[in-house]
Amino acid sequence: MVATPEKPVYKVIGTRPIRPDGVDKVTGRAAYGADIVLEGMLFGSILRAPHAHARIVRIDSSKALALPGVKAIVTNADFPRQESGTLDLGEGTANPKWLVDNVLAGDKTLYHGHAVAAVAAIDWHIAEEALALIEVEYEVLPFVIDVKEAMLGTAPILHSDLRTNVRARGVDTPTDRETNIAMHMRVEKGDIAAGFAEADIVIEREFTTSQFHQGYIEPQNGTAYWNQDGQITVWTSTQGSFAVREQVATLLQQPVARIKVVPMEIGGGFGGKIPVYLEPVAALLSKQTGRPVKMWMPREAVFQATGPTAATWNRVKIGAKKDGTLVAADVELCYAAGAYPGSAVGAGVMCALAPYNLANQRIDGFDVVTNTPKTAAYRAPGAPASEYAVESVVDEIARALDIDPMVIREKNAPEEGTTNSAGAPLPRIGAKAVITAIRESAHYNSELQGEDTGRGVALGFWFNGGMESTSSATVNPDGSVSLILGSVDIGGTRASLAMQLAESLGVPYEQIKPQVTDTDSVGYTAVTGGSRTTFAGGWVAYELGQEIRKRLVERAARIWGVDASTVTYSNDAVITGTDKDGKAQQFTFDEICKRFPTTGGHVAVTVSSRKNTTGPAYAGHIADVKVDRDTGKVTVLRYTAVQDVGTAIHPAYVEGQIQGGAVQGIGMALQEEYWYDDQGRLRNGSFLDYRMPVANDLPPIEVILVEVPNPGHPYGVRGVGEAPIVPPMAAIRNALRDAIGVNFYHTPVTPTRILDELLPRE
Amino acid sequence: MATSERLVITSTINGEERTFLADSRDSLLEALRERLNLKGVKEGCNNGNCGACAVILDGRLVNSCCVMAAEIEGSTVRTVEGLATPEGLAPLQQCFLEEAALQCGICTPGFLMSSTALLAENPAPTDDEVRFWLAGNLCRCTGYDKIILAVQAAAEQMRTLKK
């Protein structure tokens, strides 16, 4: 671990306690969404569209309803009508009109696998049988999958009422006609014409990326009970219990307070478990039947109908001087949002050039609808595709100028005060520290062995957001602390937030018992996403500790008969002061807690706070690859991920986040992608054919943690999870160039694509 | 359309003889989860590609989604619920905790069962052998490194215990 000199000495932060949810997870007792069992529960299942684009002419459910055991069937018509609007989901927004049509298709189905009707039956086998009895008549329509084709004036139109929402000034995207371009944004600073005029070398390239799926192992699920008194309870695996409550309330047009969402353990999300798919449908089925209804998705439906990333087309033009100074960049990003607007192109735009201090730049982003599933957030949403393109061009510039790829990156690295693409100055960041750590690493200084081997590097950036969090704590007379969290725990937040509360209070971690609770039992909290939870949620845990300290000081002051301002609370949780007789006094944490029953009872505190800052994080990866010229197989020989994490709260979890993110990125680089046939049908909706990395595809992922504390957080936390998925696509692509001399412009670089390049030459 | 038939099945599950009613269409995964309420057996794909539902059937590692419930009459099944004893966690379980070999935990029961089967067959595997054996189990959170470390740590503990 690389530490900076100003890092304070912590007692709890930096240790590696065992996770509070650990024993339940290794014994099978942890209850995930699909594990819920309720008396009288029905099982729900969904009929999905077989076409890429079709008008629904007629749905006849009568035969299915007649099947013994079938209790209800619902379609889009059973939902209240929705007007256009904006729902804030924390990591992105949703338009209720589009959201309801995605949950169950309105007049048209817009992608293969789009939900059409839902059945509730006494048994899941019967629910499946009933689906086959629902008759749907479709008028098949022309479809468009490719993002560039979808932007043409001749493309089939998905939404006749869609017009381009131009956010960019000085651009000429038409706004008055039918289009699939939902949005055009532009971010610029400096003068790109003047910048390119200064350049000794200009490289311009076009890149495409396939659609990738988050690939969480637990399929989406949702269980609902609509009680006779109108109260609705939803049990689900979600990254945001409050985001689910908001969406369910809106789609059912029910008061928010009437809906209780119980977040179950969640089996992975990576951004994909923020939008609702099943929960509102289960609620409707429950209303019709008066019984709880449980639903879960088959894996194929998860691939067909839940958020993959956008497939993208990106053009990057960068100019540099002979010494490697980057002087201008012109970037165009086109992201396929899927069936409804709202790809992550905005973040793609803001991250594209973030690894560089580049004075003259212009970035255009287009959000385009296509006949593919509605995209959802996926780890650093939008950033991998745009940064991949930029990191590939920078590599080509370095090669053309014969400059070491890390030297050119160091020369152009941003630092505190450098302005980002929108012109805002950056706080203290660790970009240069990451670059230095790479240059000094054993890996970067090792020799590559063997034929057809190559090494590549790339940088990555993510913001790490703030937003609202709530935590409550009750301090008990025995000194233990019950901590209630609004943030669902997707990969260790119970531990990371409890550790920050323990540090703030100065008590051992073991004294804190963290627990995630339902939306009726804790204040509003945004989603666990965007790497915001350990950052912003941890900040709230810190504030909770500070508030408890204040209350305990007041208790001591009352006991000693003095003013609270004369009493102090040390970082070892010892309260010291002088009583009214002038005698020195002290309480340990446990001693003051023992006095609760006679001094006013338990201390219970809630902190609810919105954080508007970010924890900008830089990552840099080194990949060594070997190419088998006969089969096109790429072996990753060695892989190192370096990242500025600010402060590592639980270093083992931080390493785990980085390793997991890097491996998802390696999957995107080499093997994962959606395949559509000539009818626009997804042909690889299974874990066999959508090939995520398995254990023997990979070398160990070496991790180097750099700690440049974030000045915008009491413990210097930056957020960790997103940044590591950003560099792999470019690091591996650049390593392939080094190995076999071929620059690839599409990712993933599958064996077929490698052979396509190698075979004609041999 | 498959015809449904009610079946009475008797088998030994985690050391106890159990007799239960199943549907003839139930997979072993469905029977364990929905009929016997052994919810530690997880469904990730229902077609044998993710390993989340792995159990040990008559000493052999299987994906329970690919076995019919009707096939287990008279058989012995071990699930993740059968790993710990009243004395405590099994070494693999303890090592998964200590090595931070899980994040979301949904794949963990499958990894534990696969690793149990591996170490029963090969008490001293190399890292490559562990990676090869576990290639039938998908984990999307960890990148596998810490899982490999945990399995090796448990293997070492188990070898020491045997001596």
Short mmCIF file of N, CA, C and O in Angstrom, two decimals, chain A residues 7 89 116 141 174 237 242 347 363 374 402 434 498 523 533 590 607 676 694 725 733:
data_model
loop_
_atom_site.label_atom_id
_atom_site.label_comp_id
_atom_site.label_asym_id
_atom_site.label_seq_id
_atom_site.Cartn_x
_atom_site.Cartn_y
_atom_site.Cartn_z
N LYS A 7 -1.54 11.03 6.12
CA LYS A 7 -2.59 10.13 6.58
C LYS A 7 -2.56 9.98 8.10
O LYS A 7 -1.55 9.60 8.68
N LEU A 89 -33.80 8.60 -9.68
CA LEU A 89 -33.49 7.29 -9.11
C LEU A 89 -32.12 7.27 -8.44
O LEU A 89 -31.62 6.22 -8.07
N VAL A 116 -44.87 -8.52 -21.83
CA VAL A 116 -46.16 -8.25 -22.46
C VAL A 116 -47.33 -8.49 -21.49
O VAL A 116 -48.28 -7.73 -21.44
N LEU A 141 -42.89 -4.88 -36.92
CA LEU A 141 -42.44 -3.61 -37.49
C LEU A 141 -40.94 -3.68 -37.81
O LEU A 141 -40.22 -4.49 -37.24
N PRO A 174 -31.44 18.70 -35.51
CA PRO A 174 -32.83 19.14 -35.68
C PRO A 174 -33.72 18.71 -34.51
O PRO A 174 -33.55 17.64 -33.95
N SER A 237 -34.71 -7.64 -3.99
CA SER A 237 -33.27 -7.44 -4.00
C SER A 237 -33.00 -6.20 -4.82
O SER A 237 -33.18 -6.21 -6.03
N PHE A 242 -35.42 2.86 -1.38
CA PHE A 242 -36.25 4.06 -1.56
C PHE A 242 -36.51 4.33 -3.03
O PHE A 242 -37.55 4.86 -3.39
N ALA A 347 -22.34 10.75 -18.40
CA ALA A 347 -21.14 10.43 -17.62
C ALA A 347 -20.00 10.05 -18.55
O ALA A 347 -18.83 10.34 -18.27
N ILE A 363 -16.51 17.79 -26.49
CA ILE A 363 -17.07 16.44 -26.43
C ILE A 363 -18.56 16.53 -26.72
O ILE A 363 -19.29 17.24 -26.03
N LYS A 374 -33.79 -1.66 -22.55
CA LYS A 374 -33.48 -0.36 -21.94
C LYS A 374 -32.22 -0.53 -21.10
O LYS A 374 -32.17 -1.39 -20.24
N ASP A 402 7.13 7.66 -30.08
CA ASP A 402 8.14 6.85 -29.40
C ASP A 402 8.37 7.33 -27.96
O ASP A 402 9.51 7.52 -27.51
N VAL A 434 -0.94 7.72 -8.80
CA VAL A 434 -1.23 6.43 -9.44
C VAL A 434 -0.20 6.16 -10.54
O VAL A 434 0.34 5.05 -10.65
N ALA A 498 -20.09 0.79 9.63
CA ALA A 498 -19.90 0.53 11.07
C ALA A 498 -18.47 0.87 11.48
O ALA A 498 -18.23 1.39 12.58
N GLY A 523 -34.71 6.87 7.69
CA GLY A 523 -34.92 8.02 6.82
C GLY A 523 -34.44 7.78 5.41
O GLY A 523 -33.70 6.83 5.13
N THR A 533 -21.58 5.00 -1.35
CA THR A 533 -22.06 4.59 -0.04
C THR A 533 -20.99 4.69 1.03
O THR A 533 -21.22 5.29 2.09
N ASP A 590 -17.78 2.98 28.08
CA ASP A 590 -18.65 2.00 28.73
C ASP A 590 -19.18 2.52 30.06
O ASP A 590 -20.33 2.24 30.44
N VAL A 607 -28.97 10.83 11.88
CA VAL A 607 -28.39 11.87 11.02
C VAL A 607 -28.84 11.59 9.59
O VAL A 607 -28.74 10.47 9.10
N TYR A 676 -27.11 -10.33 -31.66
CA TYR A 676 -28.47 -10.31 -32.21
C TYR A 676 -28.46 -10.98 -33.57
O TYR A 676 -27.49 -10.87 -34.32
N VAL A 694 -14.34 -16.91 -15.91
CA VAL A 694 -14.36 -17.87 -14.81
C VAL A 694 -12.94 -17.95 -14.24
O VAL A 694 -12.01 -17.38 -14.78
N ILE A 725 -13.36 -0.70 -13.29
CA ILE A 725 -13.87 -1.31 -14.53
C ILE A 725 -13.50 -0.48 -15.75
O ILE A 725 -13.66 -0.91 -16.88
N ARG A 733 -6.45 -3.95 -24.93
CA ARG A 733 -6.36 -3.60 -26.36
C ARG A 733 -4.95 -3.09 -26.69
O ARG A 733 -4.35 -3.47 -27.71
#
